[in-house]
Amino acid sequence: MFAAANPVSRTLSGQAAAWRSGVPMHWMRDWATTFPIYVKSAQGAVLTDVDGHAYDDFCLGDTPSMFGHARPELAAAIADQAARGVGFMLPTETANAVGDLLAQRFGLPQWQVATTASDANRAAIRWARAVTGRAKILVFDGCYHGMVDDCFVALYDGKPANKKGLIGQVRDQTETTRVIPFNDLPALEAALKTGEIAAVLAEPVMTNCGMILPQPGFHRTLRDLTARYGTLLILDETHTLSSGPAGYAGEHDLKPDMLVIGKAIAGGIPAAVWGVTADLARRMDDAQSAAGPGSSGIGTTLSGNALAMRAMHVMLTEVMTDDAYAAMLRGADELVTALREVIDQHDLPWSVVHVGARAELIFAATPPHDAAAMRTVLDHDLLEAFHLFLINRGVLIAPFHNMMLISPQTDSSAIQRLVTAVGDFAAIFRTLS
């Protein structure tokens, strides 16, 4: 059905031999289709392909377009800035305003800019090691913090090792990275009490290996233990920014030492930010002074460019508003309620996990509490069948698992179309099983 309905995309895919794997980035082939869908345009929460099909978009670029595609406020701002110049290696008046807005919204007084969340996480790790004098960091099994080698470790049959996808890395990352299961507080304390861990780097809610929620009390204990053992707490809010205007940390008063935000913060223009507490900023200043003048090796020439600053300013002042979040959260509640009704109607051993404007359909009756348990229920054949079924009915969700994201421009009719498609799939699945 897909191949027959998309002849133009199929033709264009056949003409992409100059790109390795036929696409500019390899993950563009991770969709459950025999060839990529080629995009013509996107507006709001609707994406249109070159064959003329309109899709209700619940992927939203895997978060960069979380507030909607082609926002007119953003388009006007970046066009104006492009006409004034985009890269000066000097600050602008807008940069000052952005710094103030970040401090006010997220509660951390000092900030820096990166080009991607990967870069921001690298910087956070480097500074954590510099100020603590400790070499090791701790991450949770199943995490993803961008293209950061330190974080590409996992538990295989309970044993830590480099992730199999860490192509070309000859160093054993487990020498300086500890990895433990999410929600495992005894393992966390055992690792921290050694005094070797510079920082814990975590998403407040795991979103890469299937959505995994923190157990009650997990974050309070995580904060208490890191403080007790002199370990910095770095929270990566690149996905959980959908939880509320100040992210998950702001909604739940988590008080990290460092906060990383990427993807949606500039509306899809490549930019990320990371903030630190006043105490940590002083420690960073001391470490910089001890190192002497010269380059720290942290940052890239494109970071903090005027275009990114202008994009962040308009996002923080005109797009990421309280009203926008209220609409997103209402839509997510509507989606979750309807999906659970589908599960009940068809008496399926499925469940829905939900945080902020983000929801995930899990093909298991009980949502797993760590990555090892999640891996046992990630039926890749079933996932591919489900995704292709939705695509053939004009619905896009994130290609990697069953994550669905609501934008402030997603209306109830789009949510109903998604739910109807899920219900149709559930009915067929129930018949076949």
Tab-separated table of N, CA, C and O in Angstrom, residues 46-92:
chain	number	residue	atom	x	y	z
A	46	VAL	N	0.683	19.466	10.806
A	46	VAL	CA	0.415	18.688	9.597
A	46	VAL	C	1.645	18.734	8.697
A	46	VAL	O	2.198	19.809	8.441
A	47	LEU	N	2.048	17.565	8.224
A	47	LEU	CA	3.177	17.442	7.301
A	47	LEU	C	2.651	16.957	5.959
A	47	LEU	O	1.829	16.028	5.915
A	48	THR	N	3.102	17.564	4.866
A	48	THR	CA	2.672	17.183	3.524
A	48	THR	C	3.867	16.647	2.752
A	48	THR	O	4.937	17.269	2.739
A	49	ASP	N	3.677	15.491	2.097
A	49	ASP	CA	4.790	14.889	1.360
A	49	ASP	C	4.706	15.238	-0.123
A	49	ASP	O	3.766	15.892	-0.581
A	50	VAL	N	5.721	14.813	-0.879
A	50	VAL	CA	5.810	15.174	-2.294
A	50	VAL	C	4.766	14.475	-3.136
A	50	VAL	O	4.525	14.863	-4.288
A	51	ASP	N	4.135	13.438	-2.605
A	51	ASP	CA	3.041	12.771	-3.309
A	51	ASP	C	1.684	13.380	-2.976
A	51	ASP	O	0.651	12.896	-3.438
A	52	GLY	N	1.688	14.439	-2.172
A	52	GLY	CA	0.454	15.140	-1.881
A	52	GLY	C	-0.318	14.630	-0.683
A	52	GLY	O	-1.427	15.102	-0.414
A	53	HIS	N	0.250	13.688	0.075
A	53	HIS	CA	-0.435	13.163	1.256
A	53	HIS	C	-0.194	14.085	2.444
A	53	HIS	O	0.939	14.518	2.696
A	54	ALA	N	-1.231	14.366	3.193
A	54	ALA	CA	-1.127	15.144	4.423
A	54	ALA	C	-1.168	14.185	5.607
A	54	ALA	O	-2.013	13.292	5.670
A	55	TYR	N	-0.233	14.365	6.541
A	55	TYR	CA	-0.132	13.502	7.716
A	55	TYR	C	-0.365	14.321	8.980
A	55	TYR	O	0.187	15.418	9.127
A	56	ASP	N	-1.153	13.778	9.889
A	56	ASP	CA	-1.186	14.317	11.243
A	56	ASP	C	0.139	13.963	11.895
A	56	ASP	O	0.477	12.781	12.039
A	57	ASP	N	0.896	14.978	12.284
A	57	ASP	CA	2.271	14.767	12.731
A	57	ASP	C	2.352	14.766	14.257
A	57	ASP	O	2.253	15.812	14.899
A	58	PHE	N	2.550	13.575	14.813
A	58	PHE	CA	2.754	13.431	16.250
A	58	PHE	C	4.218	13.113	16.574
A	58	PHE	O	4.550	12.799	17.702
A	59	CYS	N	5.082	13.205	15.546
A	59	CYS	CA	6.527	13.049	15.737
A	59	CYS	C	7.167	14.414	15.956
A	59	CYS	O	7.974	14.606	16.864
A	60	LEU	N	6.771	15.377	15.086
A	60	LEU	CA	7.245	16.766	15.211
A	60	LEU	C	8.766	16.845	15.236
A	60	LEU	O	9.376	17.528	16.055
A	61	GLY	N	9.370	16.102	14.282
A	61	GLY	CA	10.819	16.111	14.155
A	61	GLY	C	11.527	15.487	15.330
A	61	GLY	O	12.704	15.772	15.565
A	62	ASP	N	10.841	14.618	16.071
A	62	ASP	CA	11.365	14.047	17.310
A	62	ASP	C	11.706	15.150	18.303
A	62	ASP	O	12.729	15.116	18.960
A	63	THR	N	10.839	16.174	18.357
A	63	THR	CA	10.784	17.239	19.376
A	63	THR	C	11.172	18.640	18.897
A	63	THR	O	10.604	19.615	19.397
A	64	PRO	N	12.104	18.860	17.957
A	64	PRO	CA	12.439	20.238	17.589
A	64	PRO	C	11.232	21.093	17.205
A	64	PRO	O	11.213	22.290	17.475
A	65	SER	N	10.238	20.476	16.573
A	65	SER	CA	9.046	21.218	16.137
A	65	SER	C	7.877	20.990	17.094
A	65	SER	O	6.711	21.008	16.679
A	66	MET	N	8.187	20.800	18.369
A	66	MET	CA	7.176	20.478	19.371
A	66	MET	C	6.065	21.527	19.439
A	66	MET	O	4.924	21.214	19.790
A	67	PHE	N	6.355	22.762	19.121
A	67	PHE	CA	5.347	23.822	19.203
A	67	PHE	C	4.701	24.108	17.851
A	67	PHE	O	3.967	25.080	17.707
A	68	GLY	N	4.966	23.245	16.884
A	68	GLY	CA	4.357	23.366	15.568
A	68	GLY	C	5.365	23.737	14.499
A	68	GLY	O	6.342	24.443	14.755
A	69	HIS	N	5.112	23.263	13.297
A	69	HIS	CA	5.974	23.579	12.155
A	69	HIS	C	5.676	24.978	11.625
A	69	HIS	O	4.537	25.460	11.670
A	70	ALA	N	6.719	25.601	11.101
A	70	ALA	CA	6.588	26.870	10.364
A	70	ALA	C	5.847	27.922	11.175
A	70	ALA	O	4.962	28.618	10.656
A	71	ARG	N	6.214	28.050	12.439
A	71	ARG	CA	5.584	29.081	13.258
A	71	ARG	C	5.858	30.459	12.642
A	71	ARG	O	7.015	30.822	12.392
A	72	PRO	N	4.836	31.256	12.377
A	72	PRO	CA	5.068	32.560	11.726
A	72	PRO	C	5.926	33.495	12.560
A	72	PRO	O	6.700	34.295	12.006
A	73	GLU	N	5.810	33.398	13.900
A	73	GLU	CA	6.641	34.246	14.759
A	73	GLU	C	8.126	33.935	14.555
A	73	GLU	O	8.966	34.838	14.484
A	74	LEU	N	8.430	32.651	14.462
A	74	LEU	CA	9.816	32.224	14.274
A	74	LEU	C	10.311	32.573	12.879
A	74	LEU	O	11.437	33.047	12.704
A	75	ALA	N	9.473	32.330	11.879
A	75	ALA	CA	9.866	32.616	10.496
A	75	ALA	C	10.202	34.091	10.319
A	75	ALA	O	11.204	34.445	9.674
A	76	ALA	N	9.393	34.958	10.899
A	76	ALA	CA	9.647	36.397	10.761
A	76	ALA	C	10.940	36.798	11.462
A	76	ALA	O	11.733	37.598	10.936
A	77	ALA	N	11.167	36.239	12.656
A	77	ALA	CA	12.356	36.617	13.425
A	77	ALA	C	13.637	36.172	12.738
A	77	ALA	O	14.608	36.934	12.669
A	78	ILE	N	13.664	34.937	12.228
A	78	ILE	CA	14.915	34.463	11.629
A	78	ILE	C	15.161	35.123	10.274
A	78	ILE	O	16.317	35.348	9.888
A	79	ALA	N	14.087	35.469	9.558
A	79	ALA	CA	14.287	36.198	8.294
A	79	ALA	C	14.877	37.578	8.568
A	79	ALA	O	15.796	38.024	7.866
A	80	ASP	N	14.365	38.236	9.589
A	80	ASP	CA	14.880	39.568	9.942
A	80	ASP	C	16.338	39.485	10.366
A	80	ASP	O	17.168	40.294	9.954
A	81	GLN	N	16.675	38.482	11.193
A	81	GLN	CA	18.055	38.368	11.654
A	81	GLN	C	18.997	37.992	10.519
A	81	GLN	O	20.135	38.469	10.453
A	82	ALA	N	18.527	37.126	9.620
A	82	ALA	CA	19.368	36.740	8.479
A	82	ALA	C	19.736	37.963	7.644
A	82	ALA	O	20.858	38.056	7.114
A	83	ALA	N	18.820	38.895	7.558
A	83	ALA	CA	19.104	40.115	6.798
A	83	ALA	C	20.095	41.023	7.516
A	83	ALA	O	20.733	41.876	6.886
A	84	ARG	N	20.266	40.837	8.833
A	84	ARG	CA	21.185	41.654	9.627
A	84	ARG	C	22.545	40.975	9.838
A	84	ARG	O	23.474	41.594	10.353
A	85	GLY	N	22.617	39.686	9.491
A	85	GLY	CA	23.830	38.915	9.732
A	85	GLY	C	23.577	37.853	10.786
A	85	GLY	O	22.752	38.042	11.680
A	86	VAL	N	24.307	36.740	10.680
A	86	VAL	CA	24.000	35.613	11.569
A	86	VAL	C	25.150	35.210	12.483
A	86	VAL	O	24.921	34.590	13.523
A	87	GLY	N	26.377	35.517	12.133
A	87	GLY	CA	27.493	35.054	12.942
A	87	GLY	C	28.560	36.110	13.097
A	87	GLY	O	29.187	36.515	12.115
A	88	PHE	N	28.800	36.590	14.333
A	88	PHE	CA	29.733	37.697	14.550
A	88	PHE	C	30.876	37.346	15.508
A	88	PHE	O	31.817	38.108	15.650
A	89	MET	N	30.753	36.250	16.231
A	89	MET	CA	31.669	35.903	17.317
A	89	MET	C	31.656	36.987	18.400
A	89	MET	O	32.633	37.182	19.126
A	90	LEU	N	30.518	37.669	18.490
A	90	LEU	CA	30.293	38.718	19.481
A	90	LEU	C	28.832	38.652	19.914
A	90	LEU	O	27.979	38.205	19.149
A	91	PRO	N	28.520	39.104	21.134
A	91	PRO	CA	27.123	39.051	21.585
A	91	PRO	C	26.282	40.155	20.966
A	91	PRO	O	26.805	41.124	20.401
A	92	THR	N	24.978	39.980	21.072
A	92	THR	CA	24.025	40.986	20.628
A	92	THR	C	23.157	41.395	21.819
A	92	THR	O	23.148	40.730	22.856
